[in-house]
Amino acid sequence: AQTVTQSQPEMSVQEAETVTLSCTYDTSESDYYLFWYKQPPSRQMILVIRQEAYKQQNATENRFSVNFQKAAKSFSLKISDSQLGDAAMYFCAYRSAGRGGANSKLTFGKGITLSVRP
Amino acid sequence: GAVVSQHPSWVICKSGTSVKIECRSLDFQATTMFWYRQFPKQSLMLMATSNEGSKATYEQGVEKDKFLINHASLTLSTLTVTSAHPEDSSFYICSASIPGALKEYFGPGTRLTVL
């Protein structure tokens, strides 16, 4: 079974600064997808960024980028120019790309609460 | 973009009663929907995978007789919490995926409080 580990329960960052959220995972599969989801106080889950394991290039979405290290099974999220609206819980998640594809379930990490100081 | 709705957004019920939560994909057809449970400040715990026209697949430790899931159409899945007790109080979230897509669309969640 796959596992996703987020060892830091909380982090804080100064507005306009950069912060990196850590995530490691364990799997025996070679093809899979990794995600970072944001859950603000409204509790609506929002997809931040996605990485396909077969792609060597790290995904980027505006101020958000990942550092995907497949051999180390590490998938960290970097938030640049942090904004007050970035304050939320962030979840790292894994999905198998095998049978089922998009119908495969997501495995979530425990999450990290990010606060942004003005 | 694709939208998933949940109804109700908040429900309070008495212990021993049953509560039904609806999850709808508003502008796409979803052959698979997922139901999660989330306690405050914790992660999402997958309860079951709901497939249209077939029985749901429950995760280990989830009581299928207590949490009844029905996926009667390609746009609607329902979760019924039967004989609810205070320990069932939680935030329930559904999600749906578009076949062939690599994205899961989440509903806004339903807060259940059992008195």
PDB file of C-alpha atoms in Angstrom:
ATOM      1  CA  ALA A   1       0.000   0.000   0.000  1.00  0.00           C
ATOM      2  CA  GLN A   2       1.071   3.526  -0.669  1.00  0.00           C
ATOM      3  CA  THR A   3       1.735   5.985   2.125  1.00  0.00           C
ATOM      4  CA  VAL A   4       2.183   9.746   2.137  1.00  0.00           C
ATOM      5  CA  THR A   5       4.044  11.470   4.948  1.00  0.00           C
ATOM      6  CA  GLN A   6       3.930  15.110   5.906  1.00  0.00           C
ATOM      7  CA  SER A   7       6.005  15.360   9.041  1.00  0.00           C
ATOM      8  CA  GLN A   8       5.597  19.058   9.746  1.00  0.00           C
ATOM      9  CA  PRO A   9       2.191  19.828  11.286  1.00  0.00           C
ATOM     10  CA  GLU A  10       2.583  23.600  11.106  1.00  0.00           C
ATOM     11  CA  MET A  11       4.660  26.227   9.376  1.00  0.00           C
ATOM     12  CA  SER A  12       4.704  29.980   9.322  1.00  0.00           C
ATOM     13  CA  VAL A  13       5.993  32.377   6.693  1.00  0.00           C
ATOM     14  CA  GLN A  14       6.314  36.127   6.423  1.00  0.00           C
ATOM     15  CA  GLU A  15       4.232  37.744   3.719  1.00  0.00           C
ATOM     16  CA  ALA A  16       6.191  38.073   0.442  1.00  0.00           C
ATOM     17  CA  GLU A  17       8.723  35.456   1.546  1.00  0.00           C
ATOM     18  CA  THR A  18       9.192  31.935   0.221  1.00  0.00           C
ATOM     19  CA  VAL A  19       8.251  28.762   2.048  1.00  0.00           C
ATOM     20  CA  THR A  20       8.732  25.084   1.266  1.00  0.00           C
ATOM     21  CA  LEU A  21       6.374  22.370   2.442  1.00  0.00           C
ATOM     22  CA  SER A  22       7.768  18.855   2.626  1.00  0.00           C
ATOM     23  CA  CYS A  23       6.209  15.589   1.557  1.00  0.00           C
ATOM     24  CA  THR A  24       7.578  12.092   1.177  1.00  0.00           C
ATOM     25  CA  TYR A  25       5.804   9.020  -0.073  1.00  0.00           C
ATOM     26  CA  ASP A  26       6.329   5.321  -0.330  1.00  0.00           C
ATOM     27  CA  THR A  27       5.265   3.173  -3.251  1.00  0.00           C
ATOM     28  CA  SER A  28       6.402   0.200  -5.257  1.00  0.00           C
ATOM     29  CA  GLU A  29       4.755   1.541  -8.407  1.00  0.00           C
ATOM     30  CA  SER A  30       6.666   3.272 -11.177  1.00  0.00           C
ATOM     31  CA  ASP A  31       3.787   5.245 -12.649  1.00  0.00           C
ATOM     32  CA  TYR A  32       1.699   7.530 -10.492  1.00  0.00           C
ATOM     33  CA  TYR A  33       0.593  11.091  -9.899  1.00  0.00           C
ATOM     34  CA  LEU A  34       1.319  13.445  -7.051  1.00  0.00           C
ATOM     35  CA  PHE A  35      -0.755  16.408  -5.979  1.00  0.00           C
ATOM     36  CA  TRP A  36      -0.787  19.284  -3.587  1.00  0.00           C
ATOM     37  CA  TYR A  37      -4.204  20.402  -2.402  1.00  0.00           C
ATOM     38  CA  LYS A  38      -5.054  23.530  -0.449  1.00  0.00           C
ATOM     39  CA  GLN A  39      -7.888  23.610   2.067  1.00  0.00           C
ATOM     40  CA  PRO A  40      -8.674  27.147   3.260  1.00  0.00           C
ATOM     41  CA  PRO A  41     -10.958  27.864   6.228  1.00  0.00           C
ATOM     42  CA  SER A  42     -13.962  27.395   3.950  1.00  0.00           C
ATOM     43  CA  ARG A  43     -12.815  23.742   3.751  1.00  0.00           C
ATOM     44  CA  GLN A  44     -13.238  23.616  -0.022  1.00  0.00           C
ATOM     45  CA  MET A  45     -10.439  21.489  -1.432  1.00  0.00           C
ATOM     46  CA  ILE A  46      -8.491  23.281  -4.156  1.00  0.00           C
ATOM     47  CA  LEU A  47      -5.944  21.664  -6.444  1.00  0.00           C
ATOM     48  CA  VAL A  48      -2.706  23.626  -6.283  1.00  0.00           C
ATOM     49  CA  ILE A  49      -0.402  21.615  -8.514  1.00  0.00           C
ATOM     50  CA  ARG A  50      -0.006  18.187 -10.067  1.00  0.00           C
ATOM     51  CA  GLN A  51       3.037  16.154 -11.089  1.00  0.00           C
ATOM     52  CA  GLU A  52       3.127  13.087 -13.300  1.00  0.00           C
ATOM     53  CA  ALA A  53       5.810  10.680 -12.130  1.00  0.00           C
ATOM     54  CA  TYR A  54       7.020   9.961 -15.656  1.00  0.00           C
ATOM     55  CA  LYS A  55       7.866  13.620 -16.183  1.00  0.00           C
ATOM     56  CA  GLN A  56      11.301  14.710 -15.028  1.00  0.00           C
ATOM     57  CA  GLN A  57      10.483  18.386 -15.253  1.00  0.00           C
ATOM     58  CA  ASN A  58       9.122  19.887 -12.066  1.00  0.00           C
ATOM     59  CA  ALA A  59       5.607  21.282 -12.340  1.00  0.00           C
ATOM     60  CA  THR A  60       5.012  24.990 -11.821  1.00  0.00           C
ATOM     61  CA  GLU A  61       1.824  27.021 -11.467  1.00  0.00           C
ATOM     62  CA  ASN A  62       2.472  30.734 -11.081  1.00  0.00           C
ATOM     63  CA  ARG A  63       3.902  31.206  -7.563  1.00  0.00           C
ATOM     64  CA  PHE A  64       3.741  27.488  -6.811  1.00  0.00           C
ATOM     65  CA  SER A  65       6.374  24.985  -7.857  1.00  0.00           C
ATOM     66  CA  VAL A  66       7.417  21.528  -6.803  1.00  0.00           C
ATOM     67  CA  ASN A  67      10.716  19.772  -6.286  1.00  0.00           C
ATOM     68  CA  PHE A  68      10.039  16.212  -7.389  1.00  0.00           C
ATOM     69  CA  GLN A  69      12.767  13.748  -6.512  1.00  0.00           C
ATOM     70  CA  LYS A  70      11.533  10.368  -7.745  1.00  0.00           C
ATOM     71  CA  ALA A  71      14.445   8.297  -6.472  1.00  0.00           C
ATOM     72  CA  ALA A  72      14.179   9.856  -3.039  1.00  0.00           C
ATOM     73  CA  LYS A  73      10.357   9.708  -3.162  1.00  0.00           C
ATOM     74  CA  SER A  74      10.156  13.320  -2.191  1.00  0.00           C
ATOM     75  CA  PHE A  75       7.658  15.894  -3.425  1.00  0.00           C
ATOM     76  CA  SER A  76       7.984  19.321  -1.818  1.00  0.00           C
ATOM     77  CA  LEU A  77       5.930  22.420  -2.588  1.00  0.00           C
ATOM     78  CA  LYS A  78       7.517  25.847  -2.821  1.00  0.00           C
ATOM     79  CA  ILE A  79       5.346  28.909  -2.463  1.00  0.00           C
ATOM     80  CA  SER A  80       7.023  32.104  -3.613  1.00  0.00           C
ATOM     81  CA  ASP A  81       5.964  35.641  -2.697  1.00  0.00           C
ATOM     82  CA  SER A  82       3.617  34.317  -0.017  1.00  0.00           C
ATOM     83  CA  GLN A  83       0.313  36.078   0.295  1.00  0.00           C
ATOM     84  CA  LEU A  84      -2.170  36.266   3.162  1.00  0.00           C
ATOM     85  CA  GLY A  85      -4.586  34.222   1.071  1.00  0.00           C
ATOM     86  CA  ASP A  86      -2.120  31.342   1.031  1.00  0.00           C
ATOM     87  CA  ALA A  87      -2.894  30.642   4.684  1.00  0.00           C
ATOM     88  CA  ALA A  88      -4.560  27.224   4.733  1.00  0.00           C
ATOM     89  CA  MET A  89      -4.029  23.532   5.309  1.00  0.00           C
ATOM     90  CA  TYR A  90      -2.017  21.911   2.556  1.00  0.00           C
ATOM     91  CA  PHE A  91      -2.257  18.238   1.735  1.00  0.00           C
ATOM     92  CA  CYS A  92       0.107  16.159  -0.317  1.00  0.00           C
ATOM     93  CA  ALA A  93      -1.620  13.316  -2.156  1.00  0.00           C
ATOM     94  CA  TYR A  94      -0.770  10.275  -4.261  1.00  0.00           C
ATOM     95  CA  ARG A  95      -2.736   8.500  -6.963  1.00  0.00           C
ATOM     96  CA  SER A  96      -1.815   5.354  -8.822  1.00  0.00           C
ATOM     97  CA  ALA A  97      -1.720   5.620 -12.603  1.00  0.00           C
ATOM     98  CA  GLY A  98      -2.343   1.938 -13.066  1.00  0.00           C
ATOM     99  CA  ARG A  99      -5.669   0.202 -13.467  1.00  0.00           C
ATOM    100  CA  GLY A 100      -8.457   2.647 -12.843  1.00  0.00           C
ATOM    101  CA  GLY A 101      -6.444   5.745 -13.636  1.00  0.00           C
ATOM    102  CA  ALA A 102      -8.522   8.719 -12.671  1.00  0.00           C
ATOM    103  CA  ASN A 103     -10.866   6.378 -10.856  1.00  0.00           C
ATOM    104  CA  SER A 104      -8.119   5.306  -8.506  1.00  0.00           C
ATOM    105  CA  LYS A 105      -8.338   6.677  -5.021  1.00  0.00           C
ATOM    106  CA  LEU A 106      -6.242   9.486  -3.617  1.00  0.00           C
ATOM    107  CA  THR A 107      -4.033   8.804  -0.623  1.00  0.00           C
ATOM    108  CA  PHE A 108      -3.542  11.931   1.463  1.00  0.00           C
ATOM    109  CA  GLY A 109      -0.859  12.955   3.893  1.00  0.00           C
ATOM    110  CA  LYS A 110      -1.808  14.311   7.299  1.00  0.00           C
ATOM    111  CA  GLY A 111      -1.563  17.872   6.094  1.00  0.00           C
ATOM    112  CA  ILE A 112       0.292  20.962   7.219  1.00  0.00           C
ATOM    113  CA  THR A 113      -1.204  24.186   8.491  1.00  0.00           C
ATOM    114  CA  LEU A 114       0.458  27.185   6.900  1.00  0.00           C
ATOM    115  CA  SER A 115       0.078  30.594   8.470  1.00  0.00           C
ATOM    116  CA  VAL A 116       1.195  33.809   6.774  1.00  0.00           C
ATOM    117  CA  ARG A 117       2.375  36.704   8.913  1.00  0.00           C
ATOM    118  CA  PRO A 118       1.570  40.200   7.619  1.00  0.00           C
TER     119      PRO A 118
ATOM    120  CA  GLY B   1     -14.692  24.298 -14.753  1.00  0.00           C
ATOM    121  CA  ALA B   2     -16.372  21.219 -13.390  1.00  0.00           C
ATOM    122  CA  VAL B   3     -18.486  21.741 -10.286  1.00  0.00           C
ATOM    123  CA  VAL B   4     -19.524  19.328  -7.573  1.00  0.00           C
ATOM    124  CA  SER B   5     -22.226  20.297  -5.124  1.00  0.00           C
ATOM    125  CA  GLN B   6     -23.257  18.815  -1.815  1.00  0.00           C
ATOM    126  CA  HIS B   7     -26.527  19.109   0.016  1.00  0.00           C
ATOM    127  CA  PRO B   8     -27.068  19.962   2.756  1.00  0.00           C
ATOM    128  CA  SER B   9     -24.047  22.027   3.719  1.00  0.00           C
ATOM    129  CA  TRP B  10     -24.851  21.661   7.409  1.00  0.00           C
ATOM    130  CA  VAL B  11     -27.186  19.319   9.206  1.00  0.00           C
ATOM    131  CA  ILE B  12     -28.010  18.787  12.854  1.00  0.00           C
ATOM    132  CA  CYS B  13     -29.881  15.664  13.860  1.00  0.00           C
ATOM    133  CA  LYS B  14     -30.845  13.731  16.943  1.00  0.00           C
ATOM    134  CA  SER B  15     -29.071  10.570  17.952  1.00  0.00           C
ATOM    135  CA  GLY B  16     -30.675   7.512  16.409  1.00  0.00           C
ATOM    136  CA  THR B  17     -31.989   9.214  13.295  1.00  0.00           C
ATOM    137  CA  SER B  18     -30.706   8.797   9.745  1.00  0.00           C
ATOM    138  CA  VAL B  19     -29.270  11.537   7.586  1.00  0.00           C
ATOM    139  CA  LYS B  20     -28.840  11.592   3.818  1.00  0.00           C
ATOM    140  CA  ILE B  21     -26.161  13.670   2.111  1.00  0.00           C
ATOM    141  CA  GLU B  22     -26.273  14.261  -1.635  1.00  0.00           C
ATOM    142  CA  CYS B  23     -23.323  14.758  -3.940  1.00  0.00           C
ATOM    143  CA  ARG B  24     -23.970  16.004  -7.471  1.00  0.00           C
ATOM    144  CA  SER B  25     -21.726  16.639 -10.422  1.00  0.00           C
ATOM    145  CA  LEU B  26     -23.374  19.661 -12.005  1.00  0.00           C
ATOM    146  CA  ASP B  27     -21.850  19.859 -15.473  1.00  0.00           C
ATOM    147  CA  PHE B  28     -20.233  16.518 -16.102  1.00  0.00           C
ATOM    148  CA  GLN B  29     -20.931  12.846 -15.737  1.00  0.00           C
ATOM    149  CA  ALA B  30     -19.021  11.041 -13.047  1.00  0.00           C
ATOM    150  CA  THR B  31     -18.800   7.272 -13.159  1.00  0.00           C
ATOM    151  CA  THR B  32     -16.873   7.312  -9.909  1.00  0.00           C
ATOM    152  CA  MET B  33     -17.384   9.383  -6.803  1.00  0.00           C
ATOM    153  CA  PHE B  34     -15.511   9.233  -3.551  1.00  0.00           C
ATOM    154  CA  TRP B  35     -16.704   9.885  -0.009  1.00  0.00           C
ATOM    155  CA  TYR B  36     -14.358  11.210   2.649  1.00  0.00           C
ATOM    156  CA  ARG B  37     -14.648  11.989   6.322  1.00  0.00           C
ATOM    157  CA  GLN B  38     -12.601  14.712   7.956  1.00  0.00           C
ATOM    158  CA  PHE B  39     -12.223  15.592  11.611  1.00  0.00           C
ATOM    159  CA  PRO B  40     -11.035  19.089  12.601  1.00  0.00           C
ATOM    160  CA  LYS B  41      -7.399  19.772  11.768  1.00  0.00           C
ATOM    161  CA  GLN B  42      -7.007  16.273  10.359  1.00  0.00           C
ATOM    162  CA  SER B  43      -6.634  14.774   6.938  1.00  0.00           C
ATOM    163  CA  LEU B  44      -9.319  13.395   4.671  1.00  0.00           C
ATOM    164  CA  MET B  45     -10.071   9.764   5.315  1.00  0.00           C
ATOM    165  CA  LEU B  46     -11.513   7.876   2.371  1.00  0.00           C
ATOM    166  CA  MET B  47     -14.649   6.039   3.392  1.00  0.00           C
ATOM    167  CA  ALA B  48     -15.755   4.494   0.134  1.00  0.00           C
ATOM    168  CA  THR B  49     -15.598   4.585  -3.630  1.00  0.00           C
ATOM    169  CA  SER B  50     -18.960   4.894  -5.310  1.00  0.00           C
ATOM    170  CA  ASN B  51     -19.408   3.519  -8.806  1.00  0.00           C
ATOM    171  CA  GLU B  52     -22.499   4.259 -10.866  1.00  0.00           C
ATOM    172  CA  GLY B  53     -24.729   1.255 -11.178  1.00  0.00           C
ATOM    173  CA  SER B  54     -22.781  -0.984  -8.835  1.00  0.00           C
ATOM    174  CA  LYS B  55     -22.119  -1.477  -5.159  1.00  0.00           C
ATOM    175  CA  ALA B  56     -19.761   0.875  -3.412  1.00  0.00           C
ATOM    176  CA  THR B  57     -16.331  -0.273  -2.334  1.00  0.00           C
ATOM    177  CA  TYR B  58     -15.751   0.496   1.329  1.00  0.00           C
ATOM    178  CA  GLU B  59     -12.405   1.075   2.967  1.00  0.00           C
ATOM    179  CA  GLN B  60     -11.296  -1.196   5.751  1.00  0.00           C
ATOM    180  CA  GLY B  61     -12.923  -0.318   9.038  1.00  0.00           C
ATOM    181  CA  VAL B  62     -15.874   1.541   7.518  1.00  0.00           C
ATOM    182  CA  GLU B  63     -19.229  -0.001   8.395  1.00  0.00           C
ATOM    183  CA  LYS B  64     -21.129  -0.473   5.167  1.00  0.00           C
ATOM    184  CA  ASP B  65     -24.406  -1.005   6.998  1.00  0.00           C
ATOM    185  CA  LYS B  66     -24.013   2.280   8.805  1.00  0.00           C
ATOM    186  CA  PHE B  67     -22.818   4.375   5.900  1.00  0.00           C
ATOM    187  CA  LEU B  68     -25.048   3.497   2.968  1.00  0.00           C
ATOM    188  CA  ILE B  69     -23.875   4.740  -0.400  1.00  0.00           C
ATOM    189  CA  ASN B  70     -25.993   4.811  -3.520  1.00  0.00           C
ATOM    190  CA  HIS B  71     -24.769   5.990  -6.917  1.00  0.00           C
ATOM    191  CA  ALA B  72     -27.992   5.827  -8.868  1.00  0.00           C
ATOM    192  CA  SER B  73     -27.008   8.045 -11.778  1.00  0.00           C
ATOM    193  CA  LEU B  74     -23.944   9.524 -13.430  1.00  0.00           C
ATOM    194  CA  THR B  75     -24.495  12.812 -11.628  1.00  0.00           C
ATOM    195  CA  LEU B  76     -25.698  11.809  -8.178  1.00  0.00           C
ATOM    196  CA  SER B  77     -24.298   9.818  -5.289  1.00  0.00           C
ATOM    197  CA  THR B  78     -25.819   9.752  -1.824  1.00  0.00           C
ATOM    198  CA  LEU B  79     -24.389   8.901   1.577  1.00  0.00           C
ATOM    199  CA  THR B  80     -26.853   7.922   4.284  1.00  0.00           C
ATOM    200  CA  VAL B  81     -25.639   7.816   7.855  1.00  0.00           C
ATOM    201  CA  THR B  82     -28.003   5.396   9.549  1.00  0.00           C
ATOM    202  CA  SER B  83     -28.810   5.503  13.257  1.00  0.00           C
ATOM    203  CA  ALA B  84     -26.425   8.406  13.726  1.00  0.00           C
ATOM    204  CA  HIS B  85     -24.596   8.854  17.010  1.00  0.00           C
ATOM    205  CA  PRO B  86     -22.553  11.782  18.348  1.00  0.00           C
ATOM    206  CA  GLU B  87     -19.322  10.076  17.296  1.00  0.00           C
ATOM    207  CA  ASP B  88     -20.526  10.302  13.684  1.00  0.00           C
ATOM    208  CA  SER B  89     -20.355  14.065  13.917  1.00  0.00           C
ATOM    209  CA  SER B  90     -17.808  15.113  11.337  1.00  0.00           C
ATOM    210  CA  PHE B  91     -17.248  16.872   8.028  1.00  0.00           C
ATOM    211  CA  TYR B  92     -18.156  14.729   5.041  1.00  0.00           C
ATOM    212  CA  ILE B  93     -16.690  15.532   1.633  1.00  0.00           C
ATOM    213  CA  CYS B  94     -17.439  13.977  -1.724  1.00  0.00           C
ATOM    214  CA  SER B  95     -15.430  14.181  -4.913  1.00  0.00           C
ATOM    215  CA  ALA B  96     -15.910  13.120  -8.491  1.00  0.00           C
ATOM    216  CA  SER B  97     -13.541  12.409 -11.321  1.00  0.00           C
ATOM    217  CA  ILE B  98     -14.051  12.773 -15.033  1.00  0.00           C
ATOM    218  CA  PRO B  99     -13.169   9.602 -16.904  1.00  0.00           C
ATOM    219  CA  GLY B 100      -9.757  10.008 -18.508  1.00  0.00           C
ATOM    220  CA  ALA B 101      -8.993  13.230 -16.649  1.00  0.00           C
ATOM    221  CA  LEU B 102      -6.307  13.538 -14.029  1.00  0.00           C
ATOM    222  CA  LYS B 103      -8.234  15.767 -11.716  1.00  0.00           C
ATOM    223  CA  GLU B 104     -10.643  15.173  -8.908  1.00  0.00           C
ATOM    224  CA  TYR B 105     -13.344  17.718  -8.215  1.00  0.00           C
ATOM    225  CA  PHE B 106     -14.347  18.161  -4.613  1.00  0.00           C
ATOM    226  CA  GLY B 107     -17.678  19.186  -3.187  1.00  0.00           C
ATOM    227  CA  PRO B 108     -17.816  21.917  -0.547  1.00  0.00           C
ATOM    228  CA  GLY B 109     -18.504  19.407   2.216  1.00  0.00           C
ATOM    229  CA  THR B 110     -21.306  18.731   4.684  1.00  0.00           C
ATOM    230  CA  ARG B 111     -20.970  19.354   8.383  1.00  0.00           C
ATOM    231  CA  LEU B 112     -22.912  16.767  10.372  1.00  0.00           C
ATOM    232  CA  THR B 113     -23.649  17.343  14.029  1.00  0.00           C
ATOM    233  CA  VAL B 114     -25.403  14.593  15.945  1.00  0.00           C
ATOM    234  CA  LEU B 115     -26.895  15.625  19.280  1.00  0.00           C
TER     235      LEU B 115
END
